[in-house]
């Protein structure tokens, strides 16, 4: 066998297929664009899914890729096995070659065997093949064709070709759609990796690591209908997948993936931090493996724009991070370490995946913050869990409530697997059914993990029939096009959204409908920019366009309401964009580019766009950052943007390919699916971005920018809202009017306004304190001296009294004054906002006999409410004023019982 590094294996694979006329495609983002059915990209075929189903046309019939994948959520979840086995990972790379109706089984088998045996020189006598053996119950035929081709094309002996069932060797995209048999290549690692149950080892069919699945070749040859019936596809296709980590282990002659150059540097770096040696201890090795694996997953997820949060993809990332941090704690590491391992991932793989290096600063900050936060919550969660376990042990119970496990997870960030480990240490188990019920309820209330709606299939059908929409709006503001499709819509009145769509040939006045035309100047909402509005004129009618949407990247759909007449499919219509509104949108969109440039200059290169909304009256810009933006920073950002606006740079648009844009240093949105040809927008020397939106001709056309607000929207993501142009002028005029009105009211001028307000606040506060003192004095020295009502109990003077007109804030001083005058114990009550409040003040020399907190609690048992404090002073509130007398009696009763016992 050739001895190759992981970098060489990846290059050999892609080079081999490139020479065989395959388009080498870059890895798809880990967050699949426009695909709500997937949490993360988990296989190489994900980016080609619409090509396989026929919904998307491709200009190449063969492809190959090294796809970054994550399996740590949903039905593909290897999280619990990571570290304990030699092969399971949350993050891995899948090598794959694909044919879209071009070659089929014969070439796929030949390519695979030739690459492994002839190219990498794997010993043929250690390779085994499995094929589909059929399923009579479902009417699935055995794949005798593939078995025959393995013999004729690859020369594999018949006794090394095994037939397996549907579970192992039949693939489908879902309950319906493309499907077909698959064939797997397995590598016999020999006696060096013996089965853990040698007497029961089932060879290739065994779950042990001796026979290692290397490559899976999927033969998509059927279309399964909704009735389950299989129909041969007119153009059968190929989808293959081979784990890079496994192949590197085989080629490297090692027994586990962790012994390859993909993992060893990470294990060694973590070993140095923890002062542990990999291979010295089984338990330590598990923790080191978990940390190495999880650092890879976390680094790549953050590089693709996912940040830790409590929902959706961000929650999965948080869970992975916290599992890694917990294993660091098990290794005895007390300081922050995880960000260092993420840095090592960048060092190892940043050349192959440049997005890692581009987001390194953000990644490090996110990892540090998450570890700092989790280490604080870890202590709190352990305290709650240990208390609950102690209570259950006293009751003789051995099942931990599922609701508790879920609450620890969502409220305290305590991973369920950590809870399970601690429970097992106390011979306890988790009520998994109750946990799942709590989780399901949470999903129902919160709307599920992702909250993403899929595009309506009706538009995919229309696209396949009529082709893409030609957008002419960059150059034109009006134009004509042919009506290609009309869709009537039904609104869900309860939720205010479209509940049903139906294709029609004719639409009349009065109702709303959706329209697809051959060419349009209307920008369809995408990339955060709202859709255009305007007017429509048809041969038989006219109306308004209230919105333009882009349900699919290649299609613009107009929301139309006819004012008169009718419109038919096939009509030639004239479309006119609302120019004033479009210009306002263009100003705001162009300003987002300058704002991002200024943010990166002031806050750091880690800043990247996380989302936006560009409307005619305002825009918001979400960006990655881990601290509040100070007032000085905001002013500097605003100053920089307006300086770039005043420079009046021309806005230059260039069409290039994605690699050309990267070389030029263009800023791009992480996780975005870009086409082969991309639109690069330059605004002077400071701003260069990929963007498909509409923009001003020069930066000066923006007019001015005014930041309205800045704040956090979730961990690591902040939001700026701003206005430009005429709206910025309107806001400034509004602020000037407010300042003028305030100056007139306070009889001052603008430059002295703040000092005048501070002076008024100071005077008001002093007056408030003076009034409070007068109230206390009046209550304490009124016509009837409260101390005259004091009682003497076992030589101790005591007083419980209601103070009128004093809130809880002044009650303490009132009680302390009475205590000093009385030389004894005081319980003072007041009524505030319809609730009874109380404070108890005990002289220091009596604290060994009386405790203020205990006296207060005795009162609240009777009156309701709660409170507490020190032996010499306690306070609280929330009681029922009508129970004041009962509370006073409880105070005297406890005093007598305590002092005379």
PDB file of C-alpha atoms in Angstrom, residues 538-808:
ATOM      1  CA  UNK A 538     -51.843  43.740 -19.321  1.00  0.00           C
ATOM      2  CA  UNK A 539     -53.807  43.705 -22.607  1.00  0.00           C
ATOM      3  CA  UNK A 540     -57.020  43.087 -20.676  1.00  0.00           C
ATOM      4  CA  UNK A 541     -56.400  44.729 -17.318  1.00  0.00           C
ATOM      5  CA  UNK A 542     -54.157  46.649 -14.914  1.00  0.00           C
ATOM      6  CA  UNK A 543     -53.193  46.302 -11.274  1.00  0.00           C
ATOM      7  CA  UNK A 544     -50.563  46.637  -8.584  1.00  0.00           C
ATOM      8  CA  UNK A 545     -47.635  44.419  -7.657  1.00  0.00           C
ATOM      9  CA  UNK A 546     -47.522  44.444  -3.838  1.00  0.00           C
ATOM     10  CA  UNK A 547     -44.478  42.195  -3.472  1.00  0.00           C
ATOM     11  CA  UNK A 548     -41.910  40.147  -5.385  1.00  0.00           C
ATOM     12  CA  UNK A 549     -40.529  36.935  -3.884  1.00  0.00           C
ATOM     13  CA  UNK A 550     -37.885  34.424  -4.876  1.00  0.00           C
ATOM     14  CA  UNK A 551     -39.115  30.997  -3.652  1.00  0.00           C
ATOM     15  CA  UNK A 552     -36.339  29.387  -5.711  1.00  0.00           C
ATOM     16  CA  UNK A 553     -32.998  30.982  -6.637  1.00  0.00           C
ATOM     17  CA  UNK A 554     -33.857  30.988 -10.345  1.00  0.00           C
ATOM     18  CA  UNK A 555     -37.452  32.246 -10.067  1.00  0.00           C
ATOM     19  CA  UNK A 556     -39.125  35.574  -9.232  1.00  0.00           C
ATOM     20  CA  UNK A 557     -42.807  35.474  -8.302  1.00  0.00           C
ATOM     21  CA  UNK A 558     -44.975  38.633  -8.285  1.00  0.00           C
ATOM     22  CA  UNK A 559     -47.866  39.082  -5.834  1.00  0.00           C
ATOM     23  CA  UNK A 560     -50.537  40.874  -7.882  1.00  0.00           C
ATOM     24  CA  UNK A 561     -53.939  42.401  -7.291  1.00  0.00           C
ATOM     25  CA  UNK A 562     -55.818  43.455 -10.455  1.00  0.00           C
ATOM     26  CA  UNK A 563     -57.758  46.712 -10.135  1.00  0.00           C
ATOM     27  CA  UNK A 564     -59.714  46.028 -13.309  1.00  0.00           C
ATOM     28  CA  UNK A 565     -60.010  43.512 -16.145  1.00  0.00           C
ATOM     29  CA  UNK A 566     -58.288  40.135 -16.300  1.00  0.00           C
ATOM     30  CA  UNK A 567     -54.968  38.510 -17.103  1.00  0.00           C
ATOM     31  CA  UNK A 568     -54.236  35.199 -18.819  1.00  0.00           C
ATOM     32  CA  UNK A 569     -51.273  32.846 -19.109  1.00  0.00           C
ATOM     33  CA  UNK A 570     -49.505  33.826 -22.337  1.00  0.00           C
ATOM     34  CA  UNK A 571     -50.307  37.561 -22.052  1.00  0.00           C
ATOM     35  CA  UNK A 572     -47.537  40.072 -22.643  1.00  0.00           C
ATOM     36  CA  UNK A 573     -47.482  42.395 -19.611  1.00  0.00           C
ATOM     37  CA  UNK A 574     -45.669  45.643 -18.833  1.00  0.00           C
ATOM     38  CA  UNK A 575     -44.094  45.962 -15.385  1.00  0.00           C
ATOM     39  CA  UNK A 576     -43.032  49.222 -13.695  1.00  0.00           C
ATOM     40  CA  UNK A 577     -41.083  49.347 -10.425  1.00  0.00           C
ATOM     41  CA  UNK A 578     -41.903  51.983  -7.776  1.00  0.00           C
ATOM     42  CA  UNK A 579     -38.732  54.062  -8.318  1.00  0.00           C
ATOM     43  CA  UNK A 580     -38.869  56.150  -5.147  1.00  0.00           C
ATOM     44  CA  UNK A 581     -39.181  53.013  -3.012  1.00  0.00           C
ATOM     45  CA  UNK A 582     -36.469  51.166  -4.990  1.00  0.00           C
ATOM     46  CA  UNK A 583     -34.066  54.098  -4.564  1.00  0.00           C
ATOM     47  CA  UNK A 584     -34.613  54.086  -0.798  1.00  0.00           C
ATOM     48  CA  UNK A 585     -33.901  50.344  -0.706  1.00  0.00           C
ATOM     49  CA  UNK A 586     -30.768  50.810  -2.824  1.00  0.00           C
ATOM     50  CA  UNK A 587     -29.441  53.429  -0.411  1.00  0.00           C
ATOM     51  CA  UNK A 588     -29.993  51.153   2.564  1.00  0.00           C
ATOM     52  CA  UNK A 589     -28.501  48.096   0.880  1.00  0.00           C
ATOM     53  CA  UNK A 590     -25.396  49.966  -0.201  1.00  0.00           C
ATOM     54  CA  UNK A 591     -25.036  51.285   3.355  1.00  0.00           C
ATOM     55  CA  UNK A 592     -24.914  47.720   4.755  1.00  0.00           C
ATOM     56  CA  UNK A 593     -21.733  47.136   2.745  1.00  0.00           C
ATOM     57  CA  UNK A 594     -20.050  50.249   4.131  1.00  0.00           C
ATOM     58  CA  UNK A 595     -21.286  49.424   7.640  1.00  0.00           C
ATOM     59  CA  UNK A 596     -19.735  45.961   7.542  1.00  0.00           C
ATOM     60  CA  UNK A 597     -16.426  47.447   6.415  1.00  0.00           C
ATOM     61  CA  UNK A 598     -16.506  49.971   9.275  1.00  0.00           C
ATOM     62  CA  UNK A 599     -17.457  47.301  11.825  1.00  0.00           C
ATOM     63  CA  UNK A 600     -14.490  45.156  10.820  1.00  0.00           C
ATOM     64  CA  UNK A 601     -12.131  48.125  11.058  1.00  0.00           C
ATOM     65  CA  UNK A 602     -13.352  49.249  14.488  1.00  0.00           C
ATOM     66  CA  UNK A 603     -14.261  45.936  16.186  1.00  0.00           C
ATOM     67  CA  UNK A 604     -11.972  43.444  14.412  1.00  0.00           C
ATOM     68  CA  UNK A 605     -11.725  41.131  11.426  1.00  0.00           C
ATOM     69  CA  UNK A 606     -13.834  38.502  13.220  1.00  0.00           C
ATOM     70  CA  UNK A 607     -16.959  40.512  12.386  1.00  0.00           C
ATOM     71  CA  UNK A 608     -19.106  38.817   9.754  1.00  0.00           C
ATOM     72  CA  UNK A 609     -22.664  39.296   8.632  1.00  0.00           C
ATOM     73  CA  UNK A 610     -25.137  36.948  10.323  1.00  0.00           C
ATOM     74  CA  UNK A 611     -28.306  38.279   8.727  1.00  0.00           C
ATOM     75  CA  UNK A 612     -29.974  41.463   7.527  1.00  0.00           C
ATOM     76  CA  UNK A 613     -33.192  43.183   6.566  1.00  0.00           C
ATOM     77  CA  UNK A 614     -33.069  45.896   3.923  1.00  0.00           C
ATOM     78  CA  UNK A 615     -36.344  47.822   3.657  1.00  0.00           C
ATOM     79  CA  UNK A 616     -37.129  51.261   2.175  1.00  0.00           C
ATOM     80  CA  UNK A 617     -37.436  53.044   5.544  1.00  0.00           C
ATOM     81  CA  UNK A 618     -34.624  51.343   7.514  1.00  0.00           C
ATOM     82  CA  UNK A 619     -32.203  48.463   7.623  1.00  0.00           C
ATOM     83  CA  UNK A 620     -30.895  46.129  10.267  1.00  0.00           C
ATOM     84  CA  UNK A 621     -27.561  44.365  10.179  1.00  0.00           C
ATOM     85  CA  UNK A 622     -26.738  41.336  12.342  1.00  0.00           C
ATOM     86  CA  UNK A 623     -23.076  40.575  12.925  1.00  0.00           C
ATOM     87  CA  UNK A 624     -20.818  38.295  14.939  1.00  0.00           C
ATOM     88  CA  UNK A 625     -19.316  39.967  18.018  1.00  0.00           C
ATOM     89  CA  UNK A 626     -19.029  38.971  21.664  1.00  0.00           C
ATOM     90  CA  UNK A 627     -19.288  42.241  23.586  1.00  0.00           C
ATOM     91  CA  UNK A 628     -21.588  45.277  23.609  1.00  0.00           C
ATOM     92  CA  UNK A 629     -20.484  47.971  21.195  1.00  0.00           C
ATOM     93  CA  UNK A 630     -19.566  51.023  23.252  1.00  0.00           C
ATOM     94  CA  UNK A 631     -20.897  54.504  22.543  1.00  0.00           C
ATOM     95  CA  UNK A 632     -17.445  55.644  21.385  1.00  0.00           C
ATOM     96  CA  UNK A 633     -17.180  52.626  19.038  1.00  0.00           C
ATOM     97  CA  UNK A 634     -20.631  53.303  17.582  1.00  0.00           C
ATOM     98  CA  UNK A 635     -19.755  56.939  16.960  1.00  0.00           C
ATOM     99  CA  UNK A 636     -16.512  55.913  15.249  1.00  0.00           C
ATOM    100  CA  UNK A 637     -18.373  53.343  13.097  1.00  0.00           C
ATOM    101  CA  UNK A 638     -20.969  55.936  12.093  1.00  0.00           C
ATOM    102  CA  UNK A 639     -18.224  58.469  11.368  1.00  0.00           C
ATOM    103  CA  UNK A 640     -16.328  56.012   9.137  1.00  0.00           C
ATOM    104  CA  UNK A 641     -19.435  55.101   7.121  1.00  0.00           C
ATOM    105  CA  UNK A 642     -20.329  58.740   6.510  1.00  0.00           C
ATOM    106  CA  UNK A 643     -16.736  59.459   5.509  1.00  0.00           C
ATOM    107  CA  UNK A 644     -16.987  56.682   2.875  1.00  0.00           C
ATOM    108  CA  UNK A 645     -20.323  58.108   1.720  1.00  0.00           C
ATOM    109  CA  UNK A 646     -18.840  61.599   1.326  1.00  0.00           C
ATOM    110  CA  UNK A 647     -15.899  60.154  -0.652  1.00  0.00           C
ATOM    111  CA  UNK A 648     -18.519  59.469  -3.354  1.00  0.00           C
ATOM    112  CA  UNK A 649     -16.774  56.371  -4.720  1.00  0.00           C
ATOM    113  CA  UNK A 650     -18.283  54.752  -7.828  1.00  0.00           C
ATOM    114  CA  UNK A 651     -20.077  51.466  -7.176  1.00  0.00           C
ATOM    115  CA  UNK A 652     -18.387  48.934  -9.446  1.00  0.00           C
ATOM    116  CA  UNK A 653     -19.946  45.550 -10.247  1.00  0.00           C
ATOM    117  CA  UNK A 654     -17.854  42.670 -11.625  1.00  0.00           C
ATOM    118  CA  UNK A 655     -18.960  39.172 -12.622  1.00  0.00           C
ATOM    119  CA  UNK A 656     -16.410  36.503 -11.743  1.00  0.00           C
ATOM    120  CA  UNK A 657     -16.194  32.941 -10.430  1.00  0.00           C
ATOM    121  CA  UNK A 658     -16.090  32.061  -6.742  1.00  0.00           C
ATOM    122  CA  UNK A 659     -12.353  31.373  -6.733  1.00  0.00           C
ATOM    123  CA  UNK A 660     -11.659  34.688  -8.420  1.00  0.00           C
ATOM    124  CA  UNK A 661     -13.737  36.434  -5.749  1.00  0.00           C
ATOM    125  CA  UNK A 662     -11.768  34.699  -2.991  1.00  0.00           C
ATOM    126  CA  UNK A 663      -8.478  35.737  -4.566  1.00  0.00           C
ATOM    127  CA  UNK A 664      -9.709  39.324  -4.781  1.00  0.00           C
ATOM    128  CA  UNK A 665     -10.475  39.249  -1.051  1.00  0.00           C
ATOM    129  CA  UNK A 666     -14.229  39.707  -1.387  1.00  0.00           C
ATOM    130  CA  UNK A 667     -16.313  39.380   1.775  1.00  0.00           C
ATOM    131  CA  UNK A 668     -18.920  36.644   1.433  1.00  0.00           C
ATOM    132  CA  UNK A 669     -21.715  35.263   3.554  1.00  0.00           C
ATOM    133  CA  UNK A 670     -20.715  32.032   5.298  1.00  0.00           C
ATOM    134  CA  UNK A 671     -23.084  29.145   4.590  1.00  0.00           C
ATOM    135  CA  UNK A 672     -24.401  30.810   1.424  1.00  0.00           C
ATOM    136  CA  UNK A 673     -24.732  28.722  -1.727  1.00  0.00           C
ATOM    137  CA  UNK A 674     -23.025  30.665  -4.505  1.00  0.00           C
ATOM    138  CA  UNK A 675     -23.353  29.896  -8.202  1.00  0.00           C
ATOM    139  CA  UNK A 676     -20.379  29.369 -10.501  1.00  0.00           C
ATOM    140  CA  UNK A 677     -20.690  33.010 -11.618  1.00  0.00           C
ATOM    141  CA  UNK A 678     -20.916  35.542  -8.776  1.00  0.00           C
ATOM    142  CA  UNK A 679     -21.531  39.288  -8.590  1.00  0.00           C
ATOM    143  CA  UNK A 680     -18.758  41.236  -6.858  1.00  0.00           C
ATOM    144  CA  UNK A 681     -19.635  44.760  -5.665  1.00  0.00           C
ATOM    145  CA  UNK A 682     -16.860  47.266  -4.882  1.00  0.00           C
ATOM    146  CA  UNK A 683     -17.452  50.622  -3.128  1.00  0.00           C
ATOM    147  CA  UNK A 684     -14.097  52.304  -2.981  1.00  0.00           C
ATOM    148  CA  UNK A 685     -10.970  50.717  -1.468  1.00  0.00           C
ATOM    149  CA  UNK A 686     -12.680  49.758   1.821  1.00  0.00           C
ATOM    150  CA  UNK A 687     -15.569  47.575   0.650  1.00  0.00           C
ATOM    151  CA  UNK A 688     -15.626  44.517  -1.638  1.00  0.00           C
ATOM    152  CA  UNK A 689     -18.458  41.990  -1.232  1.00  0.00           C
ATOM    153  CA  UNK A 690     -20.336  39.297  -3.108  1.00  0.00           C
ATOM    154  CA  UNK A 691     -23.920  40.493  -3.435  1.00  0.00           C
ATOM    155  CA  UNK A 692     -26.875  40.056  -5.743  1.00  0.00           C
ATOM    156  CA  UNK A 693     -28.828  43.076  -4.441  1.00  0.00           C
ATOM    157  CA  UNK A 694     -29.522  46.453  -6.011  1.00  0.00           C
ATOM    158  CA  UNK A 695     -27.192  49.354  -5.184  1.00  0.00           C
ATOM    159  CA  UNK A 696     -26.636  53.048  -5.767  1.00  0.00           C
ATOM    160  CA  UNK A 697     -24.431  54.225  -8.623  1.00  0.00           C
ATOM    161  CA  UNK A 698     -22.048  56.009  -6.240  1.00  0.00           C
ATOM    162  CA  UNK A 699     -21.534  55.846  -2.486  1.00  0.00           C
ATOM    163  CA  UNK A 700     -22.506  59.521  -2.210  1.00  0.00           C
ATOM    164  CA  UNK A 701     -26.041  58.659  -3.388  1.00  0.00           C
ATOM    165  CA  UNK A 702     -26.621  57.103   0.057  1.00  0.00           C
ATOM    166  CA  UNK A 703     -26.725  60.646   1.429  1.00  0.00           C
ATOM    167  CA  UNK A 704     -25.958  59.950   5.092  1.00  0.00           C
ATOM    168  CA  UNK A 705     -26.179  57.146   7.632  1.00  0.00           C
ATOM    169  CA  UNK A 706     -27.597  57.405  11.134  1.00  0.00           C
ATOM    170  CA  UNK A 707     -27.346  54.492  13.601  1.00  0.00           C
ATOM    171  CA  UNK A 708     -30.619  54.170  15.506  1.00  0.00           C
ATOM    172  CA  UNK A 709     -29.882  51.281  17.897  1.00  0.00           C
ATOM    173  CA  UNK A 710     -27.420  48.489  18.776  1.00  0.00           C
ATOM    174  CA  UNK A 711     -27.967  45.429  20.934  1.00  0.00           C
ATOM    175  CA  UNK A 712     -27.610  41.687  21.410  1.00  0.00           C
ATOM    176  CA  UNK A 713     -30.016  39.250  19.755  1.00  0.00           C
ATOM    177  CA  UNK A 714     -28.306  36.020  20.919  1.00  0.00           C
ATOM    178  CA  UNK A 715     -24.948  34.818  22.202  1.00  0.00           C
ATOM    179  CA  UNK A 716     -22.204  36.106  19.926  1.00  0.00           C
ATOM    180  CA  UNK A 717     -24.556  37.971  17.563  1.00  0.00           C
ATOM    181  CA  UNK A 718     -25.465  41.654  17.771  1.00  0.00           C
ATOM    182  CA  UNK A 719     -27.758  43.887  15.725  1.00  0.00           C
ATOM    183  CA  UNK A 720     -27.457  47.435  14.454  1.00  0.00           C
ATOM    184  CA  UNK A 721     -30.494  49.273  13.094  1.00  0.00           C
ATOM    185  CA  UNK A 722     -29.877  52.330  10.944  1.00  0.00           C
ATOM    186  CA  UNK A 723     -31.437  54.707   8.423  1.00  0.00           C
ATOM    187  CA  UNK A 724     -30.073  56.567   5.395  1.00  0.00           C
ATOM    188  CA  UNK A 725     -30.984  59.288   2.938  1.00  0.00           C
ATOM    189  CA  UNK A 726     -34.272  61.113   3.413  1.00  0.00           C
ATOM    190  CA  UNK A 727     -35.183  58.948   6.429  1.00  0.00           C
ATOM    191  CA  UNK A 728     -31.924  59.917   8.151  1.00  0.00           C
ATOM    192  CA  UNK A 729     -32.750  63.602   7.516  1.00  0.00           C
ATOM    193  CA  UNK A 730     -36.287  63.092   8.866  1.00  0.00           C
ATOM    194  CA  UNK A 731     -34.934  61.424  12.025  1.00  0.00           C
ATOM    195  CA  UNK A 732     -32.389  64.220  12.552  1.00  0.00           C
ATOM    196  CA  UNK A 733     -35.117  66.859  12.170  1.00  0.00           C
ATOM    197  CA  UNK A 734     -37.310  64.957  14.623  1.00  0.00           C
ATOM    198  CA  UNK A 735     -34.462  64.805  17.167  1.00  0.00           C
ATOM    199  CA  UNK A 736     -33.776  68.530  16.693  1.00  0.00           C
ATOM    200  CA  UNK A 737     -37.455  69.316  17.366  1.00  0.00           C
ATOM    201  CA  UNK A 738     -37.405  67.184  20.525  1.00  0.00           C
ATOM    202  CA  UNK A 739     -34.224  68.861  21.782  1.00  0.00           C
ATOM    203  CA  UNK A 740     -35.672  72.314  21.049  1.00  0.00           C
ATOM    204  CA  UNK A 741     -38.903  71.474  22.901  1.00  0.00           C
ATOM    205  CA  UNK A 742     -36.933  70.155  25.881  1.00  0.00           C
ATOM    206  CA  UNK A 743     -34.763  73.303  25.949  1.00  0.00           C
ATOM    207  CA  UNK A 744     -37.838  75.530  25.820  1.00  0.00           C
ATOM    208  CA  UNK A 745     -39.457  73.603  28.688  1.00  0.00           C
ATOM    209  CA  UNK A 746     -36.333  73.655  30.868  1.00  0.00           C
ATOM    210  CA  UNK A 747     -35.363  77.210  29.924  1.00  0.00           C
ATOM    211  CA  UNK A 748     -31.875  76.320  28.673  1.00  0.00           C
ATOM    212  CA  UNK A 749     -29.919  75.899  25.437  1.00  0.00           C
ATOM    213  CA  UNK A 750     -28.899  72.594  23.674  1.00  0.00           C
ATOM    214  CA  UNK A 751     -25.273  72.572  24.861  1.00  0.00           C
ATOM    215  CA  UNK A 752     -26.422  72.909  28.505  1.00  0.00           C
ATOM    216  CA  UNK A 753     -29.391  70.535  28.266  1.00  0.00           C
ATOM    217  CA  UNK A 754     -27.706  67.466  29.775  1.00  0.00           C
ATOM    218  CA  UNK A 755     -26.327  69.396  32.752  1.00  0.00           C
ATOM    219  CA  UNK A 756     -29.742  70.969  33.309  1.00  0.00           C
ATOM    220  CA  UNK A 757     -31.407  67.524  33.379  1.00  0.00           C
ATOM    221  CA  UNK A 758     -28.748  66.148  35.746  1.00  0.00           C
ATOM    222  CA  UNK A 759     -29.313  69.104  38.065  1.00  0.00           C
ATOM    223  CA  UNK A 760     -33.059  68.499  38.090  1.00  0.00           C
ATOM    224  CA  UNK A 761     -32.556  64.791  38.815  1.00  0.00           C
ATOM    225  CA  UNK A 762     -30.210  65.651  41.688  1.00  0.00           C
ATOM    226  CA  UNK A 763     -32.693  68.123  43.149  1.00  0.00           C
ATOM    227  CA  UNK A 764     -35.541  65.633  42.790  1.00  0.00           C
ATOM    228  CA  UNK A 765     -33.557  62.884  44.512  1.00  0.00           C
ATOM    229  CA  UNK A 766     -32.635  65.181  47.387  1.00  0.00           C
ATOM    230  CA  UNK A 767     -36.244  66.299  47.736  1.00  0.00           C
ATOM    231  CA  UNK A 768     -37.358  62.663  47.760  1.00  0.00           C
ATOM    232  CA  UNK A 769     -34.929  61.784  50.515  1.00  0.00           C
ATOM    233  CA  UNK A 770     -36.053  64.800  52.548  1.00  0.00           C
ATOM    234  CA  UNK A 771     -39.705  63.813  52.166  1.00  0.00           C
ATOM    235  CA  UNK A 772     -38.911  60.237  53.240  1.00  0.00           C
ATOM    236  CA  UNK A 773     -37.133  61.503  56.370  1.00  0.00           C
ATOM    237  CA  UNK A 774     -40.106  63.696  57.217  1.00  0.00           C
ATOM    238  CA  UNK A 775     -42.440  60.713  56.792  1.00  0.00           C
ATOM    239  CA  UNK A 776     -40.287  58.599  59.104  1.00  0.00           C
ATOM    240  CA  UNK A 777     -40.055  61.386  61.664  1.00  0.00           C
ATOM    241  CA  UNK A 778     -43.803  61.901  61.547  1.00  0.00           C
ATOM    242  CA  UNK A 779     -44.429  58.163  61.938  1.00  0.00           C
ATOM    243  CA  UNK A 780     -41.937  57.840  64.798  1.00  0.00           C
ATOM    244  CA  UNK A 781     -42.807  61.009  66.698  1.00  0.00           C
ATOM    245  CA  UNK A 782     -46.442  61.467  65.868  1.00  0.00           C
ATOM    246  CA  UNK A 783     -49.163  62.377  68.326  1.00  0.00           C
ATOM    247  CA  UNK A 784     -48.903  58.877  69.802  1.00  0.00           C
ATOM    248  CA  UNK A 785     -45.371  57.684  70.526  1.00  0.00           C
ATOM    249  CA  UNK A 786     -45.056  54.111  69.076  1.00  0.00           C
ATOM    250  CA  UNK A 787     -42.634  53.102  71.867  1.00  0.00           C
ATOM    251  CA  UNK A 788     -45.472  53.581  74.383  1.00  0.00           C
ATOM    252  CA  UNK A 789     -47.029  50.398  72.938  1.00  0.00           C
ATOM    253  CA  UNK A 790     -43.899  48.303  73.561  1.00  0.00           C
ATOM    254  CA  UNK A 791     -44.154  45.149  75.651  1.00  0.00           C
ATOM    255  CA  UNK A 792     -41.635  43.618  78.023  1.00  0.00           C
ATOM    256  CA  UNK A 793     -41.066  39.878  77.701  1.00  0.00           C
ATOM    257  CA  UNK A 794     -38.605  38.144  80.037  1.00  0.00           C
ATOM    258  CA  UNK A 795     -36.757  41.430  80.510  1.00  0.00           C
ATOM    259  CA  UNK A 796     -36.595  42.268  76.771  1.00  0.00           C
ATOM    260  CA  UNK A 797     -38.538  45.204  75.351  1.00  0.00           C
ATOM    261  CA  UNK A 798     -40.332  44.414  72.085  1.00  0.00           C
ATOM    262  CA  UNK A 799     -42.523  46.321  69.656  1.00  0.00           C
ATOM    263  CA  UNK A 800     -44.567  45.355  66.558  1.00  0.00           C
ATOM    264  CA  UNK A 801     -45.975  48.415  64.837  1.00  0.00           C
ATOM    265  CA  UNK A 802     -47.592  49.502  61.533  1.00  0.00           C
ATOM    266  CA  UNK A 803     -45.880  52.533  59.935  1.00  0.00           C
ATOM    267  CA  UNK A 804     -48.183  54.532  57.679  1.00  0.00           C
ATOM    268  CA  UNK A 805     -46.932  56.335  54.599  1.00  0.00           C
ATOM    269  CA  UNK A 806     -43.536  54.614  54.484  1.00  0.00           C
ATOM    270  CA  UNK A 807     -42.438  52.187  51.784  1.00  0.00           C
ATOM    271  CA  UNK A 808     -40.101  49.234  52.286  1.00  0.00           C
TER     272      UNK A 808
END
